[in-house]
mmCIF file of C-alpha atoms in Angstrom:
data_model
loop_
_atom_site.group_PDB
_atom_site.id
_atom_site.type_symbol
_atom_site.label_atom_id
_atom_site.label_comp_id
_atom_site.label_asym_id
_atom_site.label_seq_id
_atom_site.Cartn_x
_atom_site.Cartn_y
_atom_site.Cartn_z
ATOM 1 C CA UNK P 1 -0.012 -0.118 -0.087
ATOM 2 C CA UNK P 2 1.401 3.292 -1.061
ATOM 3 C CA UNK P 3 0.287 6.875 0.045
ATOM 4 C CA UNK P 4 0.676 10.227 -1.135
ATOM 5 C CA UNK P 5 2.081 13.226 1.217
ATOM 6 C CA UNK P 6 -1.573 14.160 1.768
ATOM 7 C CA UNK P 7 -2.366 10.674 3.204
ATOM 8 C CA UNK P 8 -4.432 9.473 0.225
ATOM 9 C CA UNK P 9 -4.100 5.910 -0.939
ATOM 10 C CA UNK P 10 -2.306 5.705 -4.320
ATOM 11 C CA UNK P 11 -1.657 2.101 -4.753
ATOM 12 C CA UNK P 12 -2.587 -1.351 -3.628
ATOM 13 C CA UNK P 13 -0.037 -3.751 -5.095
ATOM 14 C CA UNK P 14 -0.188 -3.052 -8.844
ATOM 15 C CA UNK P 15 -3.278 -1.146 -8.830
ATOM 16 C CA UNK P 16 -2.871 2.687 -8.936
ATOM 17 C CA UNK P 17 -5.429 5.117 -7.794
ATOM 18 C CA UNK P 18 -5.342 8.734 -9.264
ATOM 19 C CA UNK P 19 -7.110 11.646 -8.091
ATOM 20 C CA UNK P 20 -8.866 14.815 -9.667
ATOM 21 C CA UNK P 21 -7.750 18.370 -8.842
ATOM 22 C CA UNK P 22 -10.801 18.333 -6.175
ATOM 23 C CA UNK P 23 -9.689 15.192 -4.414
ATOM 24 C CA UNK P 24 -12.160 12.788 -5.827
ATOM 25 C CA UNK P 25 -11.033 9.595 -7.292
ATOM 26 C CA UNK P 26 -10.351 9.716 -10.876
ATOM 27 C CA UNK P 27 -9.459 6.173 -11.421
ATOM 28 C CA UNK P 28 -8.607 2.825 -9.727
ATOM 29 C CA UNK P 29 -6.497 0.455 -11.806
ATOM 30 C CA UNK P 30 -8.424 0.138 -15.242
ATOM 31 C CA UNK P 31 -11.688 1.641 -13.743
ATOM 32 C CA UNK P 32 -12.433 5.264 -14.438
ATOM 33 C CA UNK P 33 -14.961 6.927 -11.978
ATOM 34 C CA UNK P 34 -17.566 9.305 -13.298
ATOM 35 C CA UNK P 35 -19.531 11.953 -11.326
ATOM 36 C CA UNK P 36 -22.791 13.677 -11.939
ATOM 37 C CA UNK P 37 -23.147 17.468 -11.764
ATOM 38 C CA UNK P 38 -23.939 17.047 -7.846
ATOM 39 C CA UNK P 39 -20.736 15.228 -7.229
ATOM 40 C CA UNK P 40 -22.315 11.742 -6.755
ATOM 41 C CA UNK P 41 -20.402 8.605 -8.305
ATOM 42 C CA UNK P 42 -22.226 7.487 -11.368
ATOM 43 C CA UNK P 43 -20.142 4.937 -12.659
ATOM 44 C CA UNK P 44 -17.040 2.946 -11.723
ATOM 45 C CA UNK P 45 -15.824 1.438 -14.738
ATOM 46 C CA UNK P 46 -18.786 -0.373 -16.199
ATOM 47 C CA UNK P 47 -20.838 -0.588 -12.965
ATOM 48 C CA UNK P 48 -23.428 2.153 -13.210
ATOM 49 C CA UNK P 49 -24.946 3.735 -9.812
ATOM 50 C CA UNK P 50 -28.591 5.011 -9.646
ATOM 51 C CA UNK P 51 -29.808 7.261 -6.704
ATOM 52 C CA UNK P 52 -33.385 7.713 -5.447
ATOM 53 C CA UNK P 53 -34.920 11.282 -4.758
ATOM 54 C CA UNK P 54 -33.477 11.301 -1.263
ATOM 55 C CA UNK P 55 -29.975 10.419 -2.512
ATOM 56 C CA UNK P 56 -29.793 6.839 -1.444
ATOM 57 C CA UNK P 57 -28.310 4.364 -3.761
ATOM 58 C CA UNK P 58 -31.243 2.302 -5.500
ATOM 59 C CA UNK P 59 -29.155 0.250 -8.106
ATOM 60 C CA UNK P 60 -25.520 -0.841 -8.110
ATOM 61 C CA UNK P 61 -24.711 -2.475 -11.270
ATOM 62 C CA UNK P 62 -27.500 -4.833 -12.082
ATOM 63 C CA UNK P 63 -28.395 -5.131 -8.374
ATOM 64 C CA UNK P 64 -31.381 -3.275 -6.704
ATOM 65 C CA UNK P 65 -31.112 -2.004 -3.231
ATOM 66 C CA UNK P 66 -33.858 -1.853 -0.842
ATOM 67 C CA UNK P 67 -34.173 -0.264 2.626
ATOM 68 C CA UNK P 68 -36.018 -0.957 5.801
ATOM 69 C CA UNK P 69 -38.278 1.866 7.423
ATOM 70 C CA UNK P 70 -35.246 3.078 9.524
ATOM 71 C CA UNK P 71 -33.313 3.715 6.329
ATOM 72 C CA UNK P 72 -30.958 0.610 6.744
ATOM 73 C CA UNK P 73 -30.106 -1.468 3.724
ATOM 74 C CA UNK P 74 -32.415 -4.719 3.929
ATOM 75 C CA UNK P 75 -31.420 -6.255 0.703
ATOM 76 C CA UNK P 76 -28.626 -5.825 -2.159
ATOM 77 C CA UNK P 77 -29.979 -8.068 -5.293
ATOM 78 C CA UNK P 78 -30.639 -11.312 -3.748
ATOM 79 C CA UNK P 79 -28.536 -10.666 -0.517
ATOM 80 C CA UNK P 80 -30.494 -10.157 2.510
ATOM 81 C CA UNK P 81 -29.265 -8.262 5.350
ATOM 82 C CA UNK P 82 -30.550 -8.715 9.156
ATOM 83 C CA UNK P 83 -29.938 -6.485 12.171
ATOM 84 C CA UNK P 84 -29.652 -7.380 15.718
ATOM 85 C CA UNK P 85 -31.453 -5.245 18.413
ATOM 86 C CA UNK P 86 -28.720 -2.833 18.817
ATOM 87 C CA UNK P 87 -29.049 -2.120 15.041
ATOM 88 C CA UNK P 88 -25.856 -3.976 14.185
ATOM 89 C CA UNK P 89 -25.612 -6.322 11.127
ATOM 90 C CA UNK P 90 -25.941 -9.735 12.319
ATOM 91 C CA UNK P 91 -26.511 -11.624 9.045
ATOM 92 C CA UNK P 92 -25.273 -10.698 5.618
ATOM 93 C CA UNK P 93 -26.458 -13.127 2.939
ATOM 94 C CA UNK P 94 -25.605 -16.611 4.458
ATOM 95 C CA UNK P 95 -22.995 -15.416 6.768
ATOM 96 C CA UNK P 96 -23.678 -14.880 10.363
ATOM 97 C CA UNK P 97 -21.670 -11.712 12.142
ATOM 98 C CA UNK P 98 -20.854 -12.184 15.798
ATOM 99 C CA UNK P 99 -19.534 -9.270 17.924
ATOM 100 C CA UNK P 100 -17.620 -9.384 21.399
ATOM 101 C CA UNK P 101 -18.736 -7.646 24.459
ATOM 102 C CA UNK P 102 -17.040 -4.254 23.289
ATOM 103 C CA UNK P 103 -19.139 -4.246 19.869
ATOM 104 C CA UNK P 104 -16.272 -5.093 17.671
ATOM 105 C CA UNK P 105 -16.813 -7.992 15.016
ATOM 106 C CA UNK P 106 -15.420 -11.336 16.558
ATOM 107 C CA UNK P 107 -16.358 -13.492 13.427
ATOM 108 C CA UNK P 108 -17.778 -12.915 9.943
ATOM 109 C CA UNK P 109 -19.128 -16.279 8.642
ATOM 110 C CA UNK P 110 -16.264 -18.938 9.288
ATOM 111 C CA UNK P 111 -13.559 -16.136 9.500
ATOM 112 C CA UNK P 112 -12.402 -15.305 13.060
ATOM 113 C CA UNK P 113 -11.284 -11.563 13.550
ATOM 114 C CA UNK P 114 -8.498 -10.463 15.773
ATOM 115 C CA UNK P 115 -7.345 -7.122 16.901
ATOM 116 C CA UNK P 116 -4.100 -5.432 17.904
ATOM 117 C CA UNK P 117 -3.463 -3.450 21.012
ATOM 118 C CA UNK P 118 -4.574 -0.250 19.300
ATOM 119 C CA UNK P 119 -7.920 -1.943 18.114
ATOM 120 C CA UNK P 120 -6.822 -2.098 14.503
ATOM 121 C CA UNK P 121 -7.794 -5.317 12.587
ATOM 122 C CA UNK P 122 -4.664 -7.671 12.990
ATOM 123 C CA UNK P 123 -6.134 -10.811 11.502
ATOM 124 C CA UNK P 124 -9.247 -12.071 9.288
ATOM 125 C CA UNK P 125 -9.132 -15.865 9.188
ATOM 126 C CA UNK P 126 -5.401 -16.699 8.064
ATOM 127 C CA UNK P 127 -4.613 -13.293 6.713
ATOM 128 C CA UNK P 128 -2.580 -10.951 8.656
ATOM 129 C CA UNK P 129 -2.651 -6.951 8.636
ATOM 130 C CA UNK P 130 0.412 -4.662 9.293
ATOM 131 C CA UNK P 131 0.155 -0.874 9.991
ATOM 132 C CA UNK P 132 2.228 2.017 9.700
ATOM 133 C CA UNK P 133 3.081 3.982 12.636
ATOM 134 C CA UNK P 134 0.458 6.479 11.713
ATOM 135 C CA UNK P 135 -2.238 3.748 11.610
ATOM 136 C CA UNK P 136 -2.441 3.401 7.720
ATOM 137 C CA UNK P 137 -2.624 -0.236 6.479
ATOM 138 C CA UNK P 138 0.799 -1.141 5.244
ATOM 139 C CA UNK P 139 0.591 -4.826 4.028
ATOM 140 C CA UNK P 140 -1.533 -7.874 4.117
ATOM 141 C CA UNK P 141 0.098 -11.338 4.380
ATOM 142 C CA UNK P 142 -0.889 -14.925 4.602
ATOM 143 C CA UNK P 143 -3.677 -16.696 2.867
ATOM 144 C CA UNK P 144 -2.849 -19.436 0.161
ATOM 145 C CA UNK P 145 -5.731 -19.223 -2.086
ATOM 146 C CA UNK P 146 -4.832 -17.496 -5.302
ATOM 147 C CA UNK P 147 -7.202 -14.562 -6.196
ATOM 148 C CA UNK P 148 -8.693 -14.260 -2.770
ATOM 149 C CA UNK P 149 -6.866 -10.982 -2.229
ATOM 150 C CA UNK P 150 -9.883 -8.918 -3.169
ATOM 151 C CA UNK P 151 -12.271 -11.069 -1.086
ATOM 152 C CA UNK P 152 -10.182 -10.404 2.042
ATOM 153 C CA UNK P 153 -10.007 -6.751 1.437
ATOM 154 C CA UNK P 154 -13.883 -6.669 0.974
ATOM 155 C CA UNK P 155 -14.124 -8.414 4.399
ATOM 156 C CA UNK P 156 -11.396 -5.879 5.885
ATOM 157 C CA UNK P 157 -13.259 -2.862 4.721
ATOM 158 C CA UNK P 158 -16.682 -4.258 5.582
ATOM 159 C CA UNK P 159 -15.645 -5.332 9.131
ATOM 160 C CA UNK P 160 -14.091 -1.758 9.712
ATOM 161 C CA UNK P 161 -17.623 -0.271 8.836
ATOM 162 C CA UNK P 162 -19.338 -2.699 11.160
ATOM 163 C CA UNK P 163 -17.212 -1.798 13.985
ATOM 164 C CA UNK P 164 -17.829 1.951 13.637
ATOM 165 C CA UNK P 165 -19.911 3.366 16.457
#
């Protein structure tokens, strides 16, 4: 992982990320990012994004997104999302999500999640995460499955979002 002087992520392995003059992402790897006149992302590569009148994403690529009465995402395409009585995601599709007493994700499906002393994710399954002194992700190691890197990064960023108060 590489960052510019402003702290923006500029590379993940071979994938380069470039920015527009206003700080918005121009491209990530071979995918260009297009915006509408209001600054909302309309396309990432060939994946289109549509919004409802309230500004919520209604379609992502070919998948519709439905919300519950509290404004939480209830379904993305055929993937259903369930919440516990605290409002935390407890099930994402077929995968159960368990939390520890402090409210951090303990497991996501069959993957156990570990944390370092600063509270940053240190492991997901057999993958290990290492950070720079400023807390930015430096590297990911472990895992034998070829092509699983994108999926583990999806878990990493999803778990970080689930851990937000």
